[in-house]
Structure formats: structure tokens, C-alpha cells
């Protein structure tokens, strides 16, 4: 079966750094995605990891350890507009995405 | 920038009716998907479609559901005999062939079954 776990909620302060963790157990693993979703909107792509290690993209970085079934999303220099739900998703053999329940991040001034 | 489009943005239907949700994927993409998100819950995979056939489907995607690519641009999800529990946001997504793996999501169709 597929199982994705991530914290339900996190709070951080504007300008700070926050790390959102995700653990996964899936069959036919084909990569780990992070999406951002604002309330009432569609998920938007943030990052993709298929090999172990860190991928950096501006203020956002994502890490993957395949042997541990673990990933994290690192957000630096937090801005108010970063308040959103962050979705961890594992890609299966047919490229289908299995999503976690999302981590609702609130950025405080 | 190319984007996935979906119509309608909101569909209200009565229980037992059939609905067709429409999507226009990004033009050079070859993999297409439908997901749904019940209010307050996680995004759930329904079906993936490649080379004019279903490549994977979830347990949710039972005989009530069907997908079709009627022409070179549209990708549709048909729900027969809708139930109250089908009320959700339905997202279409597409990804390109080859190395591109990120899926680009459309804005969604909010389906309300009364």
C-alpha cells in the first residue's frame, strides 16, 4: 500500500527558516514531489527528487533519502505569502502521485 | 506560459445525473491525470492516461467513472449516476513525455451533488 506522513500544522515567523518533514512507504517508487496549495486553489509544483540528496531552487530546497523513506522541504527567508498547505507526494510506477494530507504552514509577522 | 485549463469551474448536479468534466492539457504533454479533493481532505489519485489508454487507476475509479480523449486537445472525466459523496474538487493534470516528470495541475472543477 501507499502511506505518506507529514505534520498537520506548523507555524513560523516571517524571515525565518522552516523544515517540513515527510516519510513515505510506497511500492514502485519513482520520485518524491513537493507541491504548494493555497486554500481553494490547485496544487502548484515546487520540487522533485528522485536521487538521494539536496535539490536547491531559490528560497526552497528539498532533500530525499530513499533508504530511509524520508524527505524534507526547507523554506528560507519566509514571507507572508508562503502561508499555505505544503503537500508531499510520492510518484508511482505509472507516474501517479500519492499525496500526504498536507502541512498547513502559517507565517506570522 | 502554457497551462492546463478546465471547464466548468463549478458544476452543480442532482444525485443520479451524469456529469462530464473537461480538461485541455498542455499541448506537448502526453500523460494525463485526474485527481479529486474532497473539502478538507487530501488530494486523491483517480486515473492516469497515456497513449490513448488508462495506465493506472485507483480503487476510487470504479465503473461509475470513465475517461476519454475525444480529440487531440480535450481530456474528459465522465461520472455516471452521481452520488452525494462525489462532491469534491476535481483536478486535471498533465506531464510531458521523456524526462519531464512534474505534473501541472489545472484550476479544478468544483462538483456539487445535491
Coordinates of C-alpha atoms in Angstrom, one line a residue:
Chain A
X1 CA 0.0 0.0 0.0
X2 CA 0.9 3.7 0.0
X3 CA 1.4 5.8 3.1
X4 CA 2.6 9.3 3.3
X5 CA 3.1 11.1 6.7
X6 CA 3.7 14.7 7.3
X7 CA 2.9 17.1 10.2
X8 CA -0.6 18.6 10.1
X9 CA 0.4 22.2 11.0
X10 CA 3.4 24.3 11.5
X11 CA 3.9 28.0 12.4
X12 CA 6.9 30.1 11.8
X13 CA 7.9 33.8 11.7
X14 CA 8.5 36.0 8.7
X15 CA 12.2 35.9 7.7
X16 CA 12.8 32.6 9.4
X17 CA 13.6 29.1 8.1
X18 CA 11.2 26.2 8.3
X19 CA 11.7 22.5 7.6
X20 CA 8.7 20.3 6.7
X21 CA 9.3 16.6 7.0
X22 CA 7.7 13.8 5.2
X23 CA 8.0 10.0 5.5
X24 CA 6.7 7.6 2.9
X25 CA 6.1 4.0 2.2
X26 CA 5.1 3.2 -1.4
X27 CA 5.5 0.5 -3.9
X28 CA 7.0 1.3 -7.3
X29 CA 8.7 4.5 -6.1
X30 CA 9.5 6.9 -8.9
X31 CA 10.4 10.1 -7.1
X32 CA 9.2 12.5 -4.4
X33 CA 7.4 15.7 -5.2
X34 CA 6.5 18.8 -3.1
X35 CA 3.6 21.0 -4.1
X36 CA 2.2 24.1 -2.6
X37 CA -1.6 24.6 -2.3
X38 CA -3.3 27.8 -1.3
X39 CA -6.9 27.4 0.0
X40 CA -9.4 26.9 -2.8
X41 CA -6.6 26.6 -5.5
X42 CA -4.8 23.9 -7.4
X43 CA -1.5 22.4 -6.2
X44 CA 1.5 24.1 -7.8
X45 CA 4.8 22.3 -8.3
X46 CA 7.7 23.2 -6.1
X47 CA 10.3 20.4 -6.4
X48 CA 11.1 16.9 -7.4
X49 CA 13.7 14.5 -6.1
X50 CA 14.5 11.1 -7.5
X51 CA 18.1 10.6 -6.3
X52 CA 19.3 11.0 -2.7
X53 CA 20.5 14.4 -1.8
X54 CA 19.5 18.0 -1.7
X55 CA 17.9 20.0 -4.6
X56 CA 18.0 23.8 -4.2
X57 CA 15.7 26.2 -6.0
X58 CA 15.9 29.7 -4.8
X59 CA 14.3 30.0 -1.3
X60 CA 13.1 26.4 -1.5
X61 CA 15.2 23.2 -1.1
X62 CA 14.2 19.6 -0.9
X63 CA 16.0 16.6 0.4
X64 CA 15.5 12.9 -0.2
X65 CA 16.8 9.7 1.4
X66 CA 15.4 6.7 -0.4
X67 CA 16.9 4.2 2.0
X68 CA 15.1 5.9 4.9
X69 CA 11.9 6.8 3.0
X70 CA 12.3 10.4 4.1
X71 CA 12.2 13.8 2.6
X72 CA 12.0 17.4 3.8
X73 CA 11.2 20.7 2.3
X74 CA 13.2 23.7 3.5
X75 CA 11.8 27.2 3.1
X76 CA 14.2 30.1 3.8
X77 CA 13.5 33.8 4.3
X78 CA 9.9 33.1 4.9
X79 CA 7.4 35.6 3.5
X80 CA 3.7 36.1 4.5
X81 CA 2.7 34.7 1.1
X82 CA 4.3 31.4 1.9
X83 CA 1.4 30.7 4.2
X84 CA -0.2 27.7 2.5
X85 CA -0.5 23.9 2.6
X86 CA 2.6 22.0 1.5
X87 CA 1.9 18.6 0.0
X88 CA 4.4 15.8 -0.1
X89 CA 3.6 13.3 -2.9
X90 CA 5.3 10.1 -4.0
X91 CA 5.3 9.1 -7.7
X92 CA 4.4 5.5 -8.6
X93 CA 5.4 3.3 -11.5
X94 CA 2.7 4.9 -13.7
X95 CA 3.6 8.4 -12.6
X96 CA 0.5 8.6 -10.4
X97 CA 1.0 10.8 -7.4
X98 CA 0.1 9.6 -3.9
X99 CA -0.3 12.7 -1.7
X100 CA 0.1 13.2 2.0
X101 CA -2.6 15.1 3.9
X102 CA -0.5 18.3 3.7
X103 CA 1.2 20.5 6.2
X104 CA -0.6 23.8 6.8
X105 CA 2.1 26.4 7.3
X106 CA 1.2 29.7 8.9
X107 CA 3.8 32.5 8.7
X108 CA 3.4 35.2 11.4
X109 CA 4.7 38.8 11.1
Chain B
X1 CA 3.2 30.3 -20.1
X2 CA 1.2 27.2 -21.1
X3 CA -1.3 26.0 -18.6
X4 CA -3.9 23.3 -18.1
X5 CA -7.5 24.6 -18.4
X6 CA -10.6 23.0 -17.0
X7 CA -14.3 23.7 -17.6
X8 CA -16.7 24.3 -16.0
X9 CA -15.2 25.9 -12.9
X10 CA -18.3 24.9 -10.9
X11 CA -20.9 22.2 -11.7
X12 CA -24.0 21.6 -9.6
X13 CA -25.9 18.4 -10.4
X14 CA -28.6 16.3 -8.9
X15 CA -27.9 12.9 -7.5
X16 CA -28.2 10.2 -10.1
X17 CA -27.3 12.5 -13.0
X18 CA -24.3 12.2 -15.3
X19 CA -21.6 14.8 -15.5
X20 CA -18.7 15.4 -17.8
X21 CA -15.8 17.4 -16.6
X22 CA -13.5 18.8 -19.3
X23 CA -9.8 19.5 -19.4
X24 CA -7.4 20.8 -22.0
X25 CA -3.9 19.7 -21.1
X26 CA -0.7 21.5 -22.1
X27 CA -0.3 20.9 -25.8
X28 CA 3.0 19.0 -25.9
X29 CA 2.2 16.8 -22.9
X30 CA 1.4 13.1 -23.3
X31 CA 0.5 11.9 -19.8
X32 CA -2.8 13.0 -18.4
X33 CA -4.3 12.5 -14.9
X34 CA -7.5 13.1 -12.9
X35 CA -7.4 13.7 -9.1
X36 CA -10.0 14.7 -6.7
X37 CA -10.0 16.5 -3.4
X38 CA -13.0 16.3 -1.0
X39 CA -13.3 19.5 1.0
X40 CA -10.8 19.5 3.9
X41 CA -9.2 16.2 2.7
X42 CA -6.1 15.2 0.8
X43 CA -5.7 15.1 -3.0
X44 CA -6.5 11.6 -4.2
X45 CA -5.4 10.0 -7.5
X46 CA -8.2 8.7 -9.7
X47 CA -6.6 7.7 -13.1
X48 CA -3.7 8.2 -15.4
X49 CA -3.9 8.1 -19.2
X50 CA -1.2 7.6 -21.8
X51 CA -1.2 6.6 -25.4
X52 CA -5.0 6.6 -25.6
X53 CA -5.4 4.2 -22.8
X54 CA -5.6 4.0 -19.0
X55 CA -2.2 3.3 -17.5
X56 CA -3.2 3.2 -13.8
X57 CA -6.4 3.7 -11.8
X58 CA -7.2 3.8 -8.1
X59 CA -9.8 1.9 -6.1
X60 CA -12.0 5.1 -6.3
X61 CA -12.1 4.9 -10.1
X62 CA -14.8 2.2 -10.4
X63 CA -17.4 1.6 -13.1
X64 CA -19.1 4.8 -12.4
X65 CA -16.1 6.7 -13.9
X66 CA -14.7 6.8 -17.4
X67 CA -12.1 8.9 -19.2
X68 CA -11.8 9.8 -22.8
X69 CA -9.6 11.8 -25.1
X70 CA -12.1 12.6 -27.9
X71 CA -9.8 14.7 -30.0
X72 CA -6.2 16.0 -30.0
X73 CA -6.8 18.5 -27.2
X74 CA -9.5 17.6 -24.8
X75 CA -9.4 15.0 -21.9
X76 CA -12.7 14.3 -20.2
X77 CA -13.9 12.6 -17.0
X78 CA -17.4 11.2 -17.0
X79 CA -19.2 10.4 -13.8
X80 CA -22.3 8.3 -14.3
X81 CA -25.2 8.4 -11.7
X82 CA -23.5 10.8 -9.4
X83 CA -23.8 10.3 -5.6
X84 CA -23.6 12.9 -2.8
X85 CA -20.1 11.7 -1.9
X86 CA -18.9 12.6 -5.4
X87 CA -19.0 16.2 -4.3
X88 CA -15.4 17.4 -4.5
X89 CA -12.9 19.5 -6.4
X90 CA -11.7 17.5 -9.5
X91 CA -8.2 18.4 -10.8
X92 CA -6.8 17.5 -14.2
X93 CA -3.1 17.4 -14.6
X94 CA -0.6 16.7 -17.4
X95 CA 3.1 16.0 -17.8
X96 CA 5.4 15.8 -20.7
X97 CA 7.0 12.7 -22.2
X98 CA 10.7 12.0 -21.7
X99 CA 12.4 13.3 -18.6
X100 CA 9.9 15.9 -17.5
X101 CA 8.0 14.4 -14.6
X102 CA 6.4 17.3 -12.8
X103 CA 2.6 17.3 -13.2
X104 CA 0.9 20.6 -13.9
X105 CA -2.5 20.9 -12.4
X106 CA -5.5 22.7 -13.8
X107 CA -7.5 25.1 -11.6
X108 CA -10.1 22.4 -10.9
X109 CA -13.8 21.9 -11.3
X110 CA -15.9 22.1 -8.1
X111 CA -18.6 19.5 -8.4
X112 CA -21.6 19.8 -6.0
X113 CA -24.1 16.9 -6.0
X114 CA -27.4 17.7 -4.3

